[in-house]
CSV table of C-alpha atoms in Angstrom, one decimal:
chain,number,residue,atom,x,y,z
A,1,UNK,CA,-16.0,-35.3,-13.7
A,2,UNK,CA,-17.9,-38.6,-13.0
A,3,UNK,CA,-21.7,-38.6,-13.7
A,4,UNK,CA,-23.4,-40.1,-10.5
A,5,UNK,CA,-26.7,-42.0,-11.8
A,6,UNK,CA,-30.0,-40.8,-10.2
A,7,UNK,CA,-32.7,-42.7,-9.0
A,8,UNK,CA,-35.1,-40.6,-10.8
A,9,UNK,CA,-33.8,-41.5,-14.2
A,10,UNK,CA,-36.4,-44.5,-14.5
A,11,UNK,CA,-39.2,-42.4,-13.5
A,12,UNK,CA,-38.5,-39.8,-15.6
A,13,UNK,CA,-38.4,-41.8,-18.8
A,14,UNK,CA,-41.7,-43.4,-17.8
A,15,UNK,CA,-43.3,-40.1,-17.3
A,16,UNK,CA,-41.7,-38.5,-20.8
A,17,UNK,CA,-44.2,-41.2,-22.2
A,18,UNK,CA,-47.0,-39.5,-20.9
A,19,UNK,CA,-46.8,-36.2,-20.2
A,20,UNK,CA,-45.7,-33.2,-22.6
A,21,UNK,CA,-44.4,-31.4,-19.6
A,22,UNK,CA,-42.1,-32.3,-17.0
A,23,UNK,CA,-41.2,-30.1,-14.4
A,24,UNK,CA,-38.2,-30.6,-11.9
A,25,UNK,CA,-38.2,-28.3,-8.8
A,26,UNK,CA,-35.4,-28.5,-6.0
A,27,UNK,CA,-32.7,-26.7,-4.2
A,28,UNK,CA,-30.0,-24.9,-6.4
A,29,UNK,CA,-26.9,-27.5,-8.0
A,30,UNK,CA,-28.7,-30.8,-7.2
A,31,UNK,CA,-28.2,-31.8,-10.7
A,32,UNK,CA,-31.6,-30.8,-12.1
A,33,UNK,CA,-30.1,-29.8,-15.5
A,34,UNK,CA,-27.8,-32.6,-15.7
A,35,UNK,CA,-30.3,-35.4,-15.4
A,36,UNK,CA,-32.7,-33.9,-18.0
A,37,UNK,CA,-29.1,-33.4,-20.2
A,38,UNK,CA,-27.8,-37.2,-19.5
A,39,UNK,CA,-31.6,-38.1,-20.6
A,40,UNK,CA,-32.1,-36.2,-23.7
A,41,UNK,CA,-31.1,-36.6,-27.4
A,42,UNK,CA,-29.3,-34.1,-29.6
A,43,UNK,CA,-32.6,-33.1,-31.2
A,44,UNK,CA,-33.8,-31.1,-28.0
A,45,UNK,CA,-33.4,-27.3,-27.9
A,46,UNK,CA,-31.1,-26.3,-24.4
A,47,UNK,CA,-32.3,-22.6,-23.3
A,48,UNK,CA,-30.6,-21.3,-20.3
A,49,UNK,CA,-32.8,-18.1,-18.6
A,50,UNK,CA,-29.6,-17.7,-16.7
A,51,UNK,CA,-28.7,-16.0,-19.7
A,52,UNK,CA,-30.1,-12.4,-19.5
A,53,UNK,CA,-31.2,-12.3,-23.2
A,54,UNK,CA,-33.3,-15.2,-23.3
A,55,UNK,CA,-34.6,-14.2,-20.2
A,56,UNK,CA,-35.6,-10.9,-21.0
A,57,UNK,CA,-37.2,-12.2,-24.3
A,58,UNK,CA,-39.1,-15.1,-22.3
A,59,UNK,CA,-40.8,-12.3,-20.0
A,60,UNK,CA,-41.5,-9.5,-22.5
A,61,UNK,CA,-42.5,-11.9,-25.5
A,62,UNK,CA,-43.1,-15.4,-24.2
A,63,UNK,CA,-44.8,-16.4,-27.7
A,64,UNK,CA,-42.0,-15.3,-29.7
A,65,UNK,CA,-39.5,-16.9,-27.4
A,66,UNK,CA,-41.6,-20.2,-27.9
A,67,UNK,CA,-41.4,-19.4,-31.6
A,68,UNK,CA,-37.7,-18.8,-31.8
A,69,UNK,CA,-37.0,-22.2,-30.1
A,70,UNK,CA,-37.8,-25.9,-31.8
A,71,UNK,CA,-39.8,-28.4,-29.8
A,72,UNK,CA,-38.7,-30.6,-27.8
A,73,UNK,CA,-37.0,-27.9,-25.3
A,74,UNK,CA,-35.2,-28.1,-22.0
A,75,UNK,CA,-35.8,-24.6,-20.3
A,76,UNK,CA,-33.6,-24.3,-17.3
A,77,UNK,CA,-34.2,-21.8,-14.5
A,78,UNK,CA,-37.7,-21.1,-16.0
A,79,UNK,CA,-38.9,-19.4,-12.8
A,80,UNK,CA,-37.2,-16.0,-14.0
A,81,UNK,CA,-39.9,-16.4,-17.0
A,82,UNK,CA,-43.1,-17.0,-15.4
A,83,UNK,CA,-45.1,-15.2,-18.4
A,84,UNK,CA,-44.0,-18.7,-20.2
A,85,UNK,CA,-46.7,-21.0,-18.3
A,86,UNK,CA,-49.9,-19.9,-20.0
A,87,UNK,CA,-48.2,-20.6,-23.5
A,88,UNK,CA,-47.0,-23.7,-22.8
A,89,UNK,CA,-50.8,-24.7,-21.7
A,90,UNK,CA,-51.8,-23.4,-25.1
A,91,UNK,CA,-49.2,-25.5,-27.0
A,92,UNK,CA,-50.2,-28.7,-25.0
A,93,UNK,CA,-53.7,-27.8,-25.2
A,94,UNK,CA,-53.2,-27.6,-29.1
A,95,UNK,CA,-51.5,-31.1,-29.5
A,96,UNK,CA,-48.0,-30.8,-27.8
A,97,UNK,CA,-46.6,-34.3,-28.4
A,98,UNK,CA,-45.3,-36.2,-25.2
A,99,UNK,CA,-42.0,-34.7,-23.6
A,100,UNK,CA,-42.3,-31.4,-25.7
A,101,UNK,CA,-41.2,-29.6,-22.7
A,102,UNK,CA,-38.9,-30.2,-19.9
A,103,UNK,CA,-38.4,-27.5,-17.3
A,104,UNK,CA,-36.3,-27.1,-14.3
A,105,UNK,CA,-37.1,-24.4,-11.2
A,106,UNK,CA,-35.0,-23.6,-8.1
A,107,UNK,CA,-37.6,-22.0,-6.4
A,108,UNK,CA,-39.9,-25.5,-5.4
A,109,UNK,CA,-42.8,-23.5,-3.8
A,110,UNK,CA,-43.3,-20.8,-6.6
A,111,UNK,CA,-43.1,-23.5,-9.2
A,112,UNK,CA,-45.6,-25.4,-7.7
A,113,UNK,CA,-47.6,-22.7,-7.9
A,114,UNK,CA,-47.2,-21.3,-11.3
A,115,UNK,CA,-47.5,-25.0,-12.6
A,116,UNK,CA,-50.6,-25.5,-10.5
A,117,UNK,CA,-52.5,-22.2,-11.7
A,118,UNK,CA,-51.5,-22.6,-15.3
A,119,UNK,CA,-50.6,-26.6,-16.1
A,120,UNK,CA,-52.9,-28.1,-13.5
A,121,UNK,CA,-53.1,-31.8,-14.6
A,122,UNK,CA,-50.8,-31.2,-18.0
A,123,UNK,CA,-47.5,-31.4,-16.4
A,124,UNK,CA,-45.5,-33.7,-14.2
A,125,UNK,CA,-44.0,-32.5,-11.2
A,126,UNK,CA,-41.0,-33.8,-9.7
A,127,UNK,CA,-38.9,-32.7,-6.5
A,128,UNK,CA,-35.7,-33.6,-6.7
A,129,UNK,CA,-32.9,-33.2,-3.7
A,130,UNK,CA,-29.2,-33.9,-3.5
A,131,UNK,CA,-27.4,-37.4,-3.9
A,132,UNK,CA,-29.2,-39.8,-1.6
A,133,UNK,CA,-27.3,-42.1,0.1
A,134,UNK,CA,-28.6,-45.0,-1.9
A,135,UNK,CA,-27.2,-42.8,-5.1
A,136,UNK,CA,-23.9,-42.6,-3.5
A,137,UNK,CA,-23.0,-46.0,-1.7
A,138,UNK,CA,-26.0,-48.2,-2.8
A,139,UNK,CA,-26.6,-51.0,-5.5
A,140,UNK,CA,-30.0,-52.0,-7.0
A,141,UNK,CA,-33.3,-50.0,-7.5
A,142,UNK,CA,-34.2,-47.7,-5.0
A,143,UNK,CA,-36.7,-48.6,-2.6
A,144,UNK,CA,-38.9,-46.9,-0.6
A,145,UNK,CA,-38.0,-47.0,3.1
A,146,UNK,CA,-41.0,-48.8,5.1
A,147,UNK,CA,-41.1,-50.6,8.4
A,148,UNK,CA,-41.7,-53.9,6.4
A,149,UNK,CA,-39.4,-56.7,7.1
A,150,UNK,CA,-38.7,-58.0,3.3
A,151,UNK,CA,-38.2,-54.6,2.5
A,152,UNK,CA,-35.6,-53.9,5.1
A,153,UNK,CA,-34.0,-57.1,4.1
A,154,UNK,CA,-33.6,-55.9,0.7
A,155,UNK,CA,-32.1,-52.6,1.7
A,156,UNK,CA,-29.6,-54.5,4.0
A,157,UNK,CA,-28.5,-56.5,0.5
A,158,UNK,CA,-28.5,-53.1,-1.4
A,159,UNK,CA,-26.7,-50.8,1.2
A,160,UNK,CA,-22.6,-50.6,2.0
A,161,UNK,CA,-22.0,-50.6,5.3
A,162,UNK,CA,-20.5,-48.0,7.6
A,163,UNK,CA,-19.1,-47.8,10.7
A,164,UNK,CA,-19.6,-44.6,13.0
A,165,UNK,CA,-16.6,-42.7,11.7
A,166,UNK,CA,-17.8,-43.4,8.1
A,167,UNK,CA,-21.0,-42.6,8.6
A,168,UNK,CA,-19.8,-39.1,10.1
A,169,UNK,CA,-17.6,-38.9,7.1
A,170,UNK,CA,-20.7,-39.2,5.0
A,171,UNK,CA,-22.8,-36.5,7.0
A,172,UNK,CA,-19.6,-34.3,6.6
A,173,UNK,CA,-19.1,-34.7,3.1
A,174,UNK,CA,-22.7,-33.9,2.5
A,175,UNK,CA,-24.5,-34.7,-1.0
A,176,UNK,CA,-24.2,-32.1,-3.4
A,177,UNK,CA,-23.3,-33.4,-6.8
A,178,UNK,CA,-20.7,-30.9,-7.6
A,179,UNK,CA,-18.7,-31.9,-4.8
A,180,UNK,CA,-19.3,-35.3,-4.6
A,181,UNK,CA,-19.0,-36.0,-8.4
A,182,UNK,CA,-15.4,-34.7,-7.8
A,183,UNK,CA,-16.3,-31.4,-10.2
A,184,UNK,CA,-15.0,-29.1,-7.3
A,185,UNK,CA,-12.0,-30.6,-4.8
A,186,UNK,CA,-12.1,-27.7,-2.2
A,187,UNK,CA,-15.2,-28.4,-0.1
A,188,UNK,CA,-14.9,-25.3,1.9
A,189,UNK,CA,-14.6,-23.2,-1.6
A,190,UNK,CA,-17.6,-25.3,-2.7
A,191,UNK,CA,-20.2,-24.6,0.1
A,192,UNK,CA,-18.7,-20.9,0.5
A,193,UNK,CA,-19.9,-20.6,-2.9
A,194,UNK,CA,-23.0,-22.3,-2.9
A,195,UNK,CA,-24.2,-20.2,0.0
A,196,UNK,CA,-23.5,-16.9,-1.4
A,197,UNK,CA,-24.7,-17.8,-4.7
A,198,UNK,CA,-28.2,-18.8,-2.9
A,199,UNK,CA,-28.2,-15.2,-0.8
A,200,UNK,CA,-27.1,-13.0,-4.3
A,201,UNK,CA,-29.6,-14.8,-6.4
A,202,UNK,CA,-32.6,-16.3,-4.7
A,203,UNK,CA,-32.5,-14.7,-1.5
A,204,UNK,CA,-32.0,-10.9,-3.2
A,205,UNK,CA,-34.8,-11.7,-5.1
A,206,UNK,CA,-37.2,-12.7,-2.6
A,207,UNK,CA,-36.2,-10.2,0.3
A,208,UNK,CA,-36.0,-6.5,-0.9
A,209,UNK,CA,-33.0,-4.7,0.5
A,210,UNK,CA,-31.9,-7.7,2.8
A,211,UNK,CA,-28.3,-7.4,4.6
A,212,UNK,CA,-26.4,-10.5,3.4
A,213,UNK,CA,-24.3,-10.4,6.1
A,214,UNK,CA,-27.1,-10.4,8.8
A,215,UNK,CA,-28.9,-13.0,6.6
A,216,UNK,CA,-26.0,-15.3,6.7
A,217,UNK,CA,-25.6,-14.9,10.6
A,218,UNK,CA,-29.3,-16.2,10.3
A,219,UNK,CA,-28.8,-19.3,8.4
A,220,UNK,CA,-26.0,-20.4,10.7
A,221,UNK,CA,-28.1,-19.6,13.8
A,222,UNK,CA,-30.5,-22.2,11.9
A,223,UNK,CA,-28.0,-24.6,11.0
A,224,UNK,CA,-26.9,-24.5,14.7
A,225,UNK,CA,-30.7,-26.0,15.8
A,226,UNK,CA,-31.2,-28.6,13.0
A,227,UNK,CA,-33.4,-31.6,13.9
A,228,UNK,CA,-34.7,-29.2,16.7
A,229,UNK,CA,-38.3,-28.1,17.7
A,230,UNK,CA,-38.5,-24.1,16.2
A,231,UNK,CA,-37.6,-21.6,18.5
A,232,UNK,CA,-37.9,-18.5,16.5
A,233,UNK,CA,-37.3,-16.0,19.3
A,234,UNK,CA,-34.0,-17.8,20.0
A,235,UNK,CA,-32.7,-17.3,16.7
A,236,UNK,CA,-34.0,-13.7,16.4
A,237,UNK,CA,-32.1,-12.9,19.6
A,238,UNK,CA,-29.1,-14.8,18.0
A,239,UNK,CA,-29.2,-12.6,15.0
A,240,UNK,CA,-30.4,-9.4,16.6
A,241,UNK,CA,-33.6,-8.8,14.5
A,242,UNK,CA,-37.6,-9.3,15.1
A,243,UNK,CA,-39.4,-12.4,15.6
A,244,UNK,CA,-41.5,-11.7,12.4
A,245,UNK,CA,-38.4,-10.9,10.5
A,246,UNK,CA,-37.1,-14.5,11.5
A,247,UNK,CA,-40.4,-16.0,10.4
A,248,UNK,CA,-39.9,-14.0,7.2
A,249,UNK,CA,-36.6,-15.2,6.2
A,250,UNK,CA,-37.6,-19.3,7.2
A,251,UNK,CA,-40.3,-19.1,5.0
A,252,UNK,CA,-37.7,-17.7,2.3
A,253,UNK,CA,-35.3,-21.2,3.4
A,254,UNK,CA,-38.4,-23.3,2.9
A,255,UNK,CA,-39.3,-22.0,-0.3
A,256,UNK,CA,-35.7,-22.5,-1.4
A,257,UNK,CA,-35.9,-26.0,-0.4
A,258,UNK,CA,-32.9,-25.0,2.2
A,259,UNK,CA,-35.0,-26.3,4.8
A,260,UNK,CA,-38.1,-28.5,5.6
A,261,UNK,CA,-39.9,-29.4,8.6
A,262,UNK,CA,-41.5,-32.3,10.3
A,263,UNK,CA,-44.9,-31.4,11.6
A,264,UNK,CA,-46.1,-32.7,14.9
A,265,UNK,CA,-48.3,-35.7,14.8
A,266,UNK,CA,-51.8,-35.4,16.2
A,267,UNK,CA,-55.3,-36.5,15.7
A,268,UNK,CA,-58.6,-36.0,17.5
A,269,UNK,CA,-57.7,-38.7,20.1
A,270,UNK,CA,-54.1,-37.1,21.1
A,271,UNK,CA,-54.9,-33.9,22.0
A,272,UNK,CA,-52.1,-33.2,24.6
A,273,UNK,CA,-49.7,-32.7,21.5
A,274,UNK,CA,-47.6,-29.7,20.9
A,275,UNK,CA,-47.9,-27.6,17.9
A,276,UNK,CA,-44.1,-26.6,17.1
A,277,UNK,CA,-42.6,-28.2,14.1
A,278,UNK,CA,-38.8,-29.3,14.1
A,279,UNK,CA,-36.1,-27.8,11.5
A,280,UNK,CA,-34.1,-29.8,9.1
A,281,UNK,CA,-32.0,-29.0,6.5
A,282,UNK,CA,-31.5,-30.8,2.9
A,283,UNK,CA,-27.9,-31.4,3.2
A,284,UNK,CA,-26.0,-32.4,6.3
A,285,UNK,CA,-22.9,-31.2,4.2
A,286,UNK,CA,-23.8,-27.6,4.4
A,287,UNK,CA,-24.9,-27.9,8.0
A,288,UNK,CA,-21.6,-28.8,8.8
A,289,UNK,CA,-20.3,-25.9,6.5
A,290,UNK,CA,-22.2,-23.3,8.3
A,291,UNK,CA,-21.7,-24.7,11.8
A,292,UNK,CA,-17.7,-24.7,11.5
A,293,UNK,CA,-17.1,-28.6,12.1
A,294,UNK,CA,-13.8,-28.5,9.9
A,295,UNK,CA,-13.2,-32.4,9.9
A,296,UNK,CA,-15.8,-35.7,9.9
A,297,UNK,CA,-14.2,-36.6,13.3
A,298,UNK,CA,-14.6,-33.3,15.1
A,299,UNK,CA,-18.2,-33.3,14.0
A,300,UNK,CA,-18.7,-36.8,15.5
A,301,UNK,CA,-17.5,-35.6,19.1
A,302,UNK,CA,-19.2,-32.3,18.6
A,303,UNK,CA,-22.5,-30.6,20.2
A,304,UNK,CA,-24.5,-31.3,17.3
A,305,UNK,CA,-23.8,-35.3,16.5
A,306,UNK,CA,-26.7,-36.4,17.6
A,307,UNK,CA,-29.0,-33.7,16.0
A,308,UNK,CA,-27.0,-33.8,12.5
A,309,UNK,CA,-27.4,-37.7,12.8
A,310,UNK,CA,-31.2,-37.3,13.1
A,311,UNK,CA,-31.0,-35.1,10.2
A,312,UNK,CA,-29.2,-37.0,7.9
A,313,UNK,CA,-31.7,-39.9,8.8
A,314,UNK,CA,-34.8,-38.1,8.2
A,315,UNK,CA,-33.8,-36.5,4.8
A,316,UNK,CA,-32.5,-39.7,3.5
A,317,UNK,CA,-36.0,-41.4,4.5
A,318,UNK,CA,-37.4,-38.2,2.9
A,319,UNK,CA,-35.4,-39.1,-0.4
A,320,UNK,CA,-36.1,-42.5,-1.0
A,321,UNK,CA,-39.5,-41.2,-1.7
A,322,UNK,CA,-38.8,-38.4,-3.8
A,323,UNK,CA,-36.8,-40.1,-6.1
A,324,UNK,CA,-40.0,-42.4,-6.5
A,325,UNK,CA,-41.6,-39.0,-7.3
A,326,UNK,CA,-43.8,-39.8,-4.6
A,327,UNK,CA,-44.5,-38.2,-1.0
A,328,UNK,CA,-44.2,-39.9,2.5
A,329,UNK,CA,-46.6,-38.7,5.3
A,330,UNK,CA,-44.1,-38.0,7.7
A,331,UNK,CA,-44.2,-36.4,11.4
A,332,UNK,CA,-42.7,-36.4,14.9
A,333,UNK,CA,-44.4,-36.8,18.2
A,334,UNK,CA,-44.3,-34.9,21.2
A,335,UNK,CA,-46.7,-34.0,23.9
A,336,UNK,CA,-46.8,-32.1,26.9
A,337,UNK,CA,-46.1,-34.9,29.3
A,338,UNK,CA,-42.7,-34.9,27.1
A,339,UNK,CA,-43.4,-38.3,25.5
A,340,UNK,CA,-41.6,-38.2,22.3
A,341,UNK,CA,-40.7,-40.2,19.4
A,342,UNK,CA,-38.2,-39.0,16.5
A,343,UNK,CA,-40.4,-39.9,13.7
A,344,UNK,CA,-43.8,-41.1,12.6
A,345,UNK,CA,-44.6,-42.2,9.1
A,346,UNK,CA,-47.6,-43.3,7.7
A,347,UNK,CA,-48.7,-45.8,5.3
A,348,UNK,CA,-51.3,-48.3,4.2
A,349,UNK,CA,-53.6,-46.8,7.0
A,350,UNK,CA,-51.4,-47.5,9.9
A,351,UNK,CA,-48.5,-45.4,11.6
A,352,UNK,CA,-45.0,-46.6,12.2
A,353,UNK,CA,-43.0,-44.9,14.9
A,354,UNK,CA,-39.5,-44.7,14.6
A,355,UNK,CA,-36.7,-43.8,17.0
A,356,UNK,CA,-33.2,-42.1,15.7
A,357,UNK,CA,-30.0,-43.5,18.0
A,358,UNK,CA,-26.1,-43.1,17.9
A,359,UNK,CA,-26.1,-46.2,19.9
A,360,UNK,CA,-25.1,-49.6,18.6
A,361,UNK,CA,-27.0,-51.3,21.0
A,362,UNK,CA,-30.4,-49.7,21.7
A,363,UNK,CA,-32.5,-50.6,24.7
A,364,UNK,CA,-36.1,-51.6,24.5
A,365,UNK,CA,-37.0,-48.9,26.5
A,366,UNK,CA,-36.7,-46.7,23.6
A,367,UNK,CA,-39.9,-48.3,22.3
A,368,UNK,CA,-41.9,-47.3,25.3
A,369,UNK,CA,-43.0,-44.1,23.9
A,370,UNK,CA,-44.2,-46.1,21.0
A,371,UNK,CA,-47.5,-47.4,22.9
A,372,UNK,CA,-48.8,-43.7,23.1
A,373,UNK,CA,-49.9,-43.7,19.5
A,374,UNK,CA,-52.3,-46.7,20.4
A,375,UNK,CA,-54.6,-44.0,21.9
A,376,UNK,CA,-54.8,-42.6,18.5
A,377,UNK,CA,-57.5,-42.8,15.7
A,378,UNK,CA,-54.9,-44.5,13.3
A,379,UNK,CA,-53.7,-48.2,14.2
A,380,UNK,CA,-49.9,-48.7,15.4
A,381,UNK,CA,-48.0,-50.8,13.0
A,382,UNK,CA,-44.7,-51.9,13.4
A,383,UNK,CA,-41.9,-49.8,15.0
A,384,UNK,CA,-38.3,-49.3,14.8
A,385,UNK,CA,-34.9,-47.9,16.3
A,386,UNK,CA,-32.7,-46.7,13.6
A,387,UNK,CA,-29.2,-46.9,14.9
A,388,UNK,CA,-25.6,-47.9,14.2
A,389,UNK,CA,-26.1,-51.8,14.7
A,390,UNK,CA,-23.9,-53.1,11.9
A,391,UNK,CA,-26.6,-55.8,10.9
A,392,UNK,CA,-30.4,-55.5,10.9
A,393,UNK,CA,-32.3,-57.0,13.7
A,394,UNK,CA,-35.0,-56.7,16.5
A,395,UNK,CA,-36.1,-55.6,19.8
A,396,UNK,CA,-39.3,-57.9,19.9
A,397,UNK,CA,-41.7,-59.1,17.0
A,398,UNK,CA,-43.5,-55.6,16.8
A,399,UNK,CA,-39.9,-53.6,16.6
A,400,UNK,CA,-36.9,-53.6,14.3
A,401,UNK,CA,-33.4,-52.5,15.0
A,402,UNK,CA,-32.5,-51.2,11.6
A,403,UNK,CA,-28.5,-49.9,10.6
A,404,UNK,CA,-28.3,-46.5,9.7
A,405,UNK,CA,-26.5,-47.9,6.6
A,406,UNK,CA,-29.3,-49.4,5.2
A,407,UNK,CA,-31.3,-46.3,4.9
């Protein structure tokens, strides 16, 4: 198995000099533990709470658990024993040295809640996703995506060009380290095992007496609607359960980092915007598997080819920020007059509109909707069309044309 270097390595090394506790959250099997193990030395104790005996001790006698294991320590799947957090807090308050506690957790929302309750100001919380396009195909340092010309030029230097068919192969293969590193060869078996493990462990823990087959139908129905405005009632009709059940199940998918949302952009001067979020999956390979596209070629010509391309771009932009342990203000725009912008990001006091297209030669008409943001309270900055153009270009002085392979 080949280890693929992660962009977060640099950030974790920096934080390890300042924080006694570092917590990495994220979906299952994205490489949280592997990353920590790559960075640690032989003096660090490693304990996994997948071990039921260790888990029982951590839950019933957390003080004894910490006495039994020397510092520095890596505790894997710490969400199984939230009882540890107050004792880790006490150890830090009593002078635990930098980098004493390294923790991983697969239920991101729950981990954030626990850490903020017990370890506020005492721990560095990092969100980790699956492999980014830069980690798989790029060179140089990770750069947060921005609509800045010099940054876009640098991205062009660091990326690896991809034609349409090559890009859909990237999308279809997904970004899970276990498969992309060569540890597991059969893609279908890998994703089948992944989703089954997720339902058996996380879902069964979060939802009492869940019908696993019906829940699997629900996940497939959601995948068919990636990069679309969320319609709970349509999903409920497909699956044969109530709207309220779908709402609860979507919350579980979000808490487990299987999905995320783009919320609609609005401010007090833009009063006709819609209120419904758009749904995205963290990994396009999982979407392709769930929607039963058996080859990249079929996916490229399939019914969701535009939606899954948008999902890919949005998730990759998001990763460029996560891999710097940073956050990006990201939305989409749609109003009741059907003006729509695929993505809006805010930085340095300006909003930047982005349109995502499969086209090689997008027309200038695609930027017309950008002007609607001029009516808002926040100034509009440079915009971009992210598309299949092979080289960085421009529509005009205010709007760039950005190749998808540079993201």
